[in-house]
Short mmCIF file of C-alpha atoms and ligand atoms in Angstrom, two decimals:
data_model
loop_
_atom_site.label_atom_id
_atom_site.label_comp_id
_atom_site.label_asym_id
_atom_site.label_seq_id
_atom_site.Cartn_x
_atom_site.Cartn_y
_atom_site.Cartn_z
CA MET O 1 1.69 -3.82 -16.63
CA ASN O 2 1.60 -2.88 -12.95
CA ARG O 3 3.41 0.33 -12.05
CA ALA O 4 5.97 -0.29 -9.28
CA LEU O 5 5.39 0.96 -5.75
CA ASN O 6 8.24 3.40 -6.25
CA PHE O 7 9.65 5.22 -3.21
CA ASN O 8 13.01 6.08 -4.78
CA ALA O 9 14.75 9.22 -3.53
CA GLY O 10 15.74 10.45 -6.96
CA PRO O 11 15.53 9.79 -9.80
CA SER O 12 12.06 8.95 -8.61
CA ALA O 13 8.46 8.32 -9.63
CA LEU O 14 7.06 10.48 -12.43
CA PRO O 15 3.34 11.01 -12.99
CA GLU O 16 1.98 8.16 -15.10
CA ALA O 17 0.04 10.66 -17.23
CA VAL O 18 3.33 12.37 -18.13
CA LEU O 19 4.97 9.13 -19.21
CA LYS O 20 1.95 8.23 -21.33
CA GLU O 21 1.91 11.63 -23.01
CA ALA O 22 5.64 11.33 -23.74
CA GLU O 23 5.08 7.84 -25.15
CA LYS O 24 2.32 9.14 -27.42
CA ASN O 25 4.69 11.72 -28.89
CA TRP O 26 7.81 9.56 -28.78
CA LEU O 27 8.26 8.89 -32.51
CA ASP O 28 6.44 11.89 -33.92
CA PHE O 29 6.54 15.10 -31.92
CA ASN O 30 3.70 17.44 -32.98
CA GLY O 31 3.54 16.09 -36.52
CA THR O 32 7.23 16.80 -37.24
CA GLY O 33 7.98 13.16 -38.08
CA MET O 34 10.80 13.40 -35.54
CA ALA O 35 11.19 12.61 -31.87
CA ILE O 36 11.70 15.63 -29.61
CA MET O 37 15.36 14.69 -29.15
CA GLU O 38 15.83 14.61 -32.93
CA LEU O 39 14.72 18.23 -33.36
CA SER O 40 17.18 21.08 -33.62
CA HIS O 41 17.29 23.09 -30.42
CA ARG O 42 16.98 26.14 -32.72
CA SER O 43 13.73 24.87 -34.28
CA LYS O 44 10.47 26.67 -33.61
CA GLU O 45 8.95 23.42 -32.31
CA TYR O 46 11.64 23.02 -29.65
CA GLN O 47 11.62 26.74 -28.87
CA ALA O 48 7.93 26.48 -28.01
CA VAL O 49 8.65 23.65 -25.54
CA HIS O 50 11.52 25.58 -23.96
CA ASP O 51 9.48 28.76 -23.56
CA LYS O 52 6.54 26.84 -22.18
CA ALA O 53 8.72 25.27 -19.47
CA ILE O 54 9.85 28.73 -18.40
CA SER O 55 6.38 30.25 -18.47
CA LEU O 56 4.84 27.35 -16.52
CA LEU O 57 7.56 27.57 -13.88
CA LYS O 58 6.85 31.29 -13.58
CA LYS O 59 3.14 30.63 -13.26
CA LEU O 60 3.29 27.74 -10.78
CA LEU O 61 5.96 29.26 -8.55
CA SER O 62 4.60 32.84 -8.91
CA ILE O 63 8.00 34.08 -10.02
CA PRO O 64 8.05 37.89 -10.30
CA ASP O 65 9.40 39.67 -13.40
CA ASP O 66 12.64 40.66 -11.75
CA TYR O 67 13.85 37.03 -11.78
CA GLU O 68 15.38 34.93 -14.55
CA VAL O 69 14.67 31.22 -14.96
CA LEU O 70 17.73 29.33 -16.22
CA PHE O 71 18.28 25.75 -17.36
CA ILE O 72 21.76 24.46 -16.58
CA GLN O 73 23.34 21.01 -16.73
CA GLY O 74 25.70 19.49 -14.17
CA GLY O 75 23.05 18.78 -11.53
CA ALA O 76 22.48 20.58 -8.26
CA SER O 77 26.08 19.62 -7.45
CA LEU O 78 27.41 22.05 -10.05
CA GLN O 79 25.40 24.79 -8.33
CA PHE O 80 27.38 24.11 -5.15
CA SER O 81 30.29 25.62 -7.14
CA MET O 82 28.51 28.08 -9.43
CA VAL O 83 26.80 29.90 -6.56
CA PRO O 84 30.06 30.95 -4.86
CA MET O 85 31.92 31.39 -8.17
CA ASN O 86 29.33 33.95 -9.28
CA LEU O 87 28.31 35.53 -6.01
CA LEU O 88 31.11 35.32 -3.47
CA SER O 89 33.65 38.11 -3.86
CA LYS O 90 37.04 38.18 -2.12
CA SER O 91 35.95 40.79 0.41
CA GLN O 92 32.81 38.91 1.46
CA THR O 93 31.85 35.84 3.46
CA ALA O 94 29.25 33.24 2.48
CA GLN O 95 27.06 31.87 5.26
CA TYR O 96 25.90 28.27 5.24
CA VAL O 97 23.31 26.55 7.39
CA LEU O 98 24.38 22.93 7.80
CA SER O 99 21.30 20.74 7.88
CA GLY O 100 22.56 17.60 6.18
CA SER O 101 25.02 16.03 3.77
CA TRP O 102 24.01 18.15 0.77
CA SER O 103 24.60 21.38 2.64
CA GLU O 104 27.99 20.03 3.77
CA LYS O 105 28.83 19.39 0.13
CA ALA O 106 27.70 22.89 -0.84
CA LEU O 107 29.92 24.35 1.91
CA LYS O 108 32.88 22.23 0.82
CA GLU O 109 32.74 23.70 -2.68
CA ALA O 110 32.29 27.26 -1.41
CA ASN O 111 35.39 26.80 0.76
CA LYS O 112 37.39 26.30 -2.41
CA ILE O 113 36.23 29.67 -3.73
CA GLY O 114 36.26 32.05 -0.78
CA LYS O 115 35.55 32.74 2.88
CA THR O 116 32.65 30.93 4.52
CA PHE O 117 30.92 30.91 7.89
CA ILE O 118 28.67 28.24 9.42
CA ALA O 119 25.57 30.19 10.46
CA ALA O 120 23.97 27.19 12.20
CA SER O 121 24.35 23.43 12.28
CA SER O 122 22.56 20.38 13.64
CA LYS O 123 25.39 18.01 12.68
CA ASP O 124 26.17 17.00 16.27
CA GLN O 125 22.51 15.95 16.66
CA LYS O 126 22.65 13.71 13.58
CA TYR O 127 20.82 16.36 11.56
CA ARG O 128 17.52 15.44 13.20
CA PHE O 129 16.19 18.98 12.96
CA ILE O 130 16.58 22.26 11.09
CA PRO O 131 18.97 24.31 13.23
CA GLU O 132 17.91 27.76 14.39
CA HIS O 133 19.82 30.49 12.71
CA ASN O 134 20.16 33.69 14.66
CA GLU O 135 19.34 36.36 12.09
CA ASP O 136 20.65 39.13 14.32
CA CYS O 137 24.19 37.89 13.92
CA ASP O 138 24.11 38.13 10.13
CA LEU O 139 27.49 39.34 9.06
CA GLU O 140 27.61 42.83 7.62
CA ASN O 141 29.62 41.66 4.64
CA ALA O 142 27.77 38.43 3.96
CA ALA O 143 27.52 37.64 0.25
CA TYR O 144 24.55 35.36 0.91
CA LEU O 145 22.99 32.84 3.27
CA HIS O 146 22.71 29.33 1.82
CA ILE O 147 20.13 26.83 3.05
CA THR O 148 18.88 23.41 1.90
CA SER O 149 15.09 23.62 2.04
CA ASN O 150 14.60 19.85 2.24
CA ASN O 151 17.20 17.41 3.46
CA THR O 152 16.66 14.37 1.29
CA ILE O 153 18.90 12.06 3.30
CA TYR O 154 17.84 12.95 6.87
CA GLY O 155 14.18 13.68 6.11
CA THR O 156 13.97 17.21 7.50
CA GLN O 157 12.46 20.29 5.87
CA TRP O 158 12.29 24.01 6.52
CA HIS O 159 8.71 25.02 7.30
CA SER O 160 9.40 28.76 7.45
CA PHE O 161 12.29 30.63 5.96
CA PRO O 162 14.73 33.30 7.17
CA SER O 163 13.32 36.70 6.35
CA ASN O 164 16.26 39.00 6.90
CA LYS O 165 16.31 41.08 3.74
CA LYS O 166 19.87 42.31 4.39
CA THR O 167 21.48 39.08 3.29
CA PRO O 168 20.55 37.46 -0.06
CA LEU O 169 18.91 34.10 0.58
CA ILE O 170 19.89 31.12 -1.55
CA ALA O 171 18.18 27.75 -1.34
CA ASP O 172 18.94 24.33 -2.68
CA MET O 173 15.36 23.16 -3.33
CA SER O 174 16.31 20.01 -5.22
CA SER O 175 14.04 17.75 -3.21
CA ASP O 176 11.01 19.93 -2.49
CA ILE O 177 10.61 22.47 -5.27
CA LEU O 178 7.02 22.46 -6.57
CA SER O 179 5.78 20.65 -3.44
CA ARG O 180 4.17 23.77 -1.93
CA PRO O 181 3.51 27.41 -2.83
CA LEU O 182 6.57 29.61 -2.68
CA ASP O 183 7.05 33.27 -1.82
CA MET O 184 9.83 33.83 -4.30
CA SER O 185 10.39 37.41 -3.13
CA ASN O 186 11.93 35.91 0.02
CA PHE O 187 14.70 34.32 -2.05
CA ASP O 188 17.43 35.69 -4.27
CA LEU O 189 18.39 32.44 -5.90
CA ILE O 190 16.98 28.95 -5.79
CA TYR O 191 18.23 25.90 -7.60
CA ALA O 192 16.94 22.39 -8.04
CA GLY O 193 18.09 19.31 -9.90
CA ALA O 194 15.01 18.09 -11.74
CA GLN O 195 15.05 14.42 -10.84
CA LYS O 196 12.60 14.50 -7.92
CA ASN O 197 9.59 16.78 -8.41
CA LEU O 198 10.40 18.30 -11.79
CA GLY O 199 11.19 15.48 -14.19
CA PRO O 200 14.13 13.35 -15.20
CA SER O 201 17.77 14.08 -14.36
CA GLY O 202 19.73 16.17 -16.85
CA VAL O 203 18.43 19.65 -16.21
CA THR O 204 18.81 21.91 -13.20
CA VAL O 205 16.47 24.84 -12.74
CA VAL O 206 18.04 28.03 -11.39
CA ILE O 207 15.85 31.00 -10.52
CA ILE O 208 17.87 34.12 -9.86
CA ARG O 209 17.00 37.72 -9.00
CA LYS O 210 18.19 39.78 -12.00
CA GLU O 211 20.08 42.19 -9.75
CA LEU O 212 22.40 39.39 -8.64
CA LEU O 213 23.54 38.80 -12.21
CA GLU O 214 25.63 41.95 -11.99
CA LYS O 215 27.89 40.28 -9.45
CA SER O 216 29.39 37.62 -11.75
CA SER O 217 32.89 38.38 -12.93
CA GLU O 218 33.50 38.43 -16.68
CA GLU O 219 36.61 36.37 -16.03
CA LEU O 220 34.49 33.31 -15.26
CA PRO O 221 34.41 30.58 -17.90
CA SER O 222 31.31 31.24 -20.01
CA MET O 223 29.55 28.02 -19.07
CA LEU O 224 29.99 28.77 -15.37
CA ASN O 225 28.64 32.32 -15.57
CA TYR O 226 24.91 32.78 -14.90
CA ASN O 227 24.87 35.68 -17.38
CA THR O 228 25.63 33.33 -20.27
CA TYR O 229 22.38 31.52 -19.57
CA ALA O 230 20.38 34.66 -18.76
CA LYS O 231 21.45 36.53 -21.91
CA ASN O 232 20.75 33.58 -24.18
CA ASN O 233 17.51 32.23 -22.71
CA SER O 234 19.55 29.14 -21.68
CA LEU O 235 20.24 28.45 -25.36
CA TYR O 236 23.90 29.52 -25.55
CA ASN O 237 24.74 25.90 -26.24
CA THR O 238 22.61 22.78 -26.73
CA PRO O 239 20.31 22.36 -23.74
CA PRO O 240 19.09 18.92 -22.57
CA THR O 241 16.06 19.05 -24.85
CA LEU O 242 14.46 15.76 -23.84
CA ALA O 243 14.74 16.56 -20.11
CA ILE O 244 13.24 20.02 -20.70
CA TYR O 245 10.38 18.52 -22.72
CA LEU O 246 9.59 16.12 -19.87
CA LEU O 247 9.86 19.01 -17.41
CA THR O 248 7.19 20.82 -19.45
CA LEU O 249 4.90 17.80 -19.24
CA VAL O 250 5.41 17.53 -15.46
CA LEU O 251 4.62 21.24 -15.07
CA GLU O 252 1.46 20.87 -17.17
CA TRP O 253 0.46 17.94 -14.97
CA ALA O 254 1.05 19.99 -11.79
CA ASP O 255 -1.01 22.82 -13.23
CA LYS O 256 -3.87 20.44 -14.06
CA GLU O 257 -3.72 18.95 -10.56
CA GLY O 258 -4.74 22.39 -9.32
CA GLY O 259 -1.37 24.07 -8.83
CA LEU O 260 0.79 24.17 -5.75
CA GLU O 261 -1.93 24.81 -3.14
CA GLN O 262 -3.59 21.57 -4.16
CA ILE O 263 -0.30 19.70 -4.44
CA GLU O 264 0.72 20.88 -0.98
CA LYS O 265 -2.55 19.53 0.43
CA MET O 266 -1.95 16.15 -1.19
CA ASN O 267 1.60 16.09 0.12
CA GLU O 268 0.46 16.91 3.65
CA GLU O 269 -2.09 14.10 3.52
CA LYS O 270 0.39 11.57 2.18
CA ALA O 271 3.04 12.44 4.77
CA LYS O 272 0.47 12.27 7.58
CA ILE O 273 -0.43 8.69 6.61
CA LEU O 274 3.15 7.53 7.23
CA TYR O 275 3.95 9.73 10.24
CA ASP O 276 0.74 8.51 11.92
CA VAL O 277 1.91 4.91 11.53
CA ILE O 278 5.27 5.85 13.07
CA ASP O 279 3.69 7.82 15.94
CA GLU O 280 1.10 5.16 16.71
CA SER O 281 3.59 2.27 16.67
CA ASP O 282 4.59 2.52 20.37
CA GLY O 283 8.23 2.97 19.44
CA PHE O 284 8.31 0.07 16.96
CA TYR O 285 9.13 2.58 14.23
CA LEU O 286 11.42 5.42 15.27
CA GLY O 287 11.23 8.56 13.15
CA HIS O 288 14.64 10.12 12.54
CA ALA O 289 13.47 13.74 12.20
CA LEU O 290 12.12 15.67 15.19
CA LYS O 291 8.43 16.46 14.73
CA GLY O 292 8.79 20.18 14.02
CA SER O 293 11.30 19.53 11.24
CA ARG O 294 9.69 16.56 9.54
CA SER O 295 9.87 16.45 5.77
CA ARG O 296 6.79 15.88 3.66
CA MET O 297 8.99 14.53 0.89
CA ASN O 298 11.29 12.02 2.60
CA VAL O 299 10.02 10.08 5.61
CA THR O 300 13.03 8.59 7.45
CA PHE O 301 12.74 5.98 10.17
CA ASN O 302 14.50 3.11 11.88
CA LEU O 303 13.40 0.01 13.67
CA HIS O 304 14.77 -0.81 17.14
CA ASN O 305 17.98 -2.34 15.76
CA GLU O 306 19.79 -2.73 12.47
CA GLU O 307 18.76 -6.38 12.10
CA ALA O 308 15.08 -5.44 12.39
CA SER O 309 15.49 -2.63 9.84
CA LYS O 310 17.16 -5.08 7.45
CA ASP O 311 14.35 -7.58 7.91
CA PHE O 312 11.77 -4.85 7.28
CA LEU O 313 13.53 -3.76 4.09
CA HIS O 314 13.89 -7.34 2.90
CA GLN O 315 10.21 -8.11 3.40
CA ALA O 316 9.14 -4.79 1.91
CA LYS O 317 11.14 -5.57 -1.20
CA GLU O 318 9.53 -9.01 -1.46
CA ALA O 319 6.14 -7.29 -1.21
CA GLY O 320 6.98 -5.08 -4.18
CA PHE O 321 8.06 -1.82 -2.52
CA VAL O 322 11.01 -0.16 -4.25
CA GLY O 323 13.60 2.26 -2.86
CA LEU O 324 12.86 2.08 0.88
CA GLY O 325 16.48 1.71 2.01
CA GLY O 326 17.93 4.78 3.71
CA HIS O 327 20.79 6.64 1.98
CA ARG O 328 24.00 4.61 1.99
CA SER O 329 25.58 7.16 4.36
CA ILE O 330 23.07 6.64 7.21
CA GLY O 331 21.18 3.40 6.56
CA GLY O 332 17.74 2.76 8.10
CA CYS O 333 14.60 3.28 6.04
CA ARG O 334 13.34 6.15 3.93
CA ALA O 335 10.13 6.53 1.97
CA SER O 336 10.41 9.30 -0.60
CA ILE O 337 6.92 10.49 -1.36
CA TYR O 338 7.40 13.21 -3.94
CA ASN O 339 4.51 14.84 -5.81
CA ALA O 340 4.10 11.99 -8.29
CA VAL O 341 3.88 9.17 -5.72
CA PRO O 342 0.16 8.27 -5.62
CA ALA O 343 -1.64 8.40 -2.26
CA GLU O 344 -2.74 4.78 -2.82
CA HIS O 345 0.88 3.66 -2.87
CA VAL O 346 1.53 5.52 0.38
CA GLN O 347 -1.56 3.88 1.87
CA LYS O 348 -0.29 0.46 0.80
CA LEU O 349 3.04 1.15 2.48
CA ALA O 350 1.27 2.24 5.68
CA GLU O 351 -0.70 -1.01 5.68
CA PHE O 352 2.46 -3.02 5.10
CA MET O 353 4.17 -1.22 8.01
CA LYS O 354 1.24 -1.96 10.34
CA ALA O 355 1.10 -5.62 9.26
CA PHE O 356 4.87 -6.00 9.70
CA LYS O 357 4.61 -4.60 13.19
CA ASN O 358 1.79 -7.00 14.07
CA ARG O 359 3.81 -9.96 12.79
CA ASN O 360 6.75 -8.92 14.94
C1 PLP M 401 18.95 18.43 -1.60
C2 PLP M 401 19.87 17.92 -2.67
N1 PLP M 401 20.84 18.71 -3.14
C3 PLP M 401 21.68 18.30 -4.09
C4 PLP M 401 21.62 17.03 -4.62
C5 PLP M 401 22.58 16.61 -5.68
O1 PLP M 401 21.93 16.63 -6.89
P1 PLP M 401 22.62 16.21 -8.26
O2 PLP M 401 22.77 14.73 -8.21
O3 PLP M 401 21.63 16.68 -9.29
O4 PLP M 401 23.92 16.90 -8.37
C6 PLP M 401 20.61 16.16 -4.17
C7 PLP M 401 20.49 14.81 -4.72
O5 PLP M 401 19.75 13.97 -4.27
C8 PLP M 401 19.72 16.62 -3.16
O6 PLP M 401 18.75 15.83 -2.69
#
């Protein structure tokens, strides 16, 4: 069987080695005679998987001891609500940088909980760049500053992060976690739905500075309180065991690839292949993101008109490329080239783009 040339934005390509390993253990996990999803989440076999996922995340992301790693369901979208529910008190204001549709959604949920402030926005420029946020005007009573480190839909990415230690920094890293080394001490909370670089959908990783846990009110419903997860090693109720098992396999794969320095290098090389085609196309392909804000995970581009973009997408599909249509909210084209997308597939896409240009 030929693996598809998969450029889906999420759920997206997983490393082939991970899928093969899962297949090998599918019916009989570690000699138990049961599949991983048939094991009790209280069994020692599952506990070992769960603990390994946490320890590998700590290792790969260099997470210091004063942080907790939590596994929560409900996707990154639930974090849009849980973050303000746990961390935004009545007397404070939450700051949001608007850099795309996901940050707008995060702000919308925070508005239901408390006071918010838009610290910066590039909305009126079609989110083509990461807006500058003036750190000097941080509000005294800011509960936190929320950013989206990679904007999956618009194809922009933060390449350096705010460093003002006065305001806790929170990042939605759903579409670029594990794509590059991280200085966790810069952040107070990060969250990421797994279905891009971490594994299948079903589990969301939340990494929170322990100090912040004191802020959650006891009045919160248990399942919406970070402390419930922190106090119970994310085993208060049944966790998504299969998703966490696959997460463990993806983390082992990333570790074997050489860790995040190596993965970052591969991601830079892959992104360069496509951006070079765009830049050398004499305006045939028009990149959506401004150069300084380009994402290494989602390469967004248009052709000179909608008809041409449609024709490109149609022919790309015929040629076996999957998932190149832009998000339904903005159209155009998008190649999502997460960690698991092989460089050869990116190269094939670059060749297709060049050939399409020559034919037209
Ligand atoms: C940056 C970002 N945040 C949040 C979400 C929403 O994630 P979920 O579907 O897990 O709620 C996505 C989904 O693509 C995303 O890319």
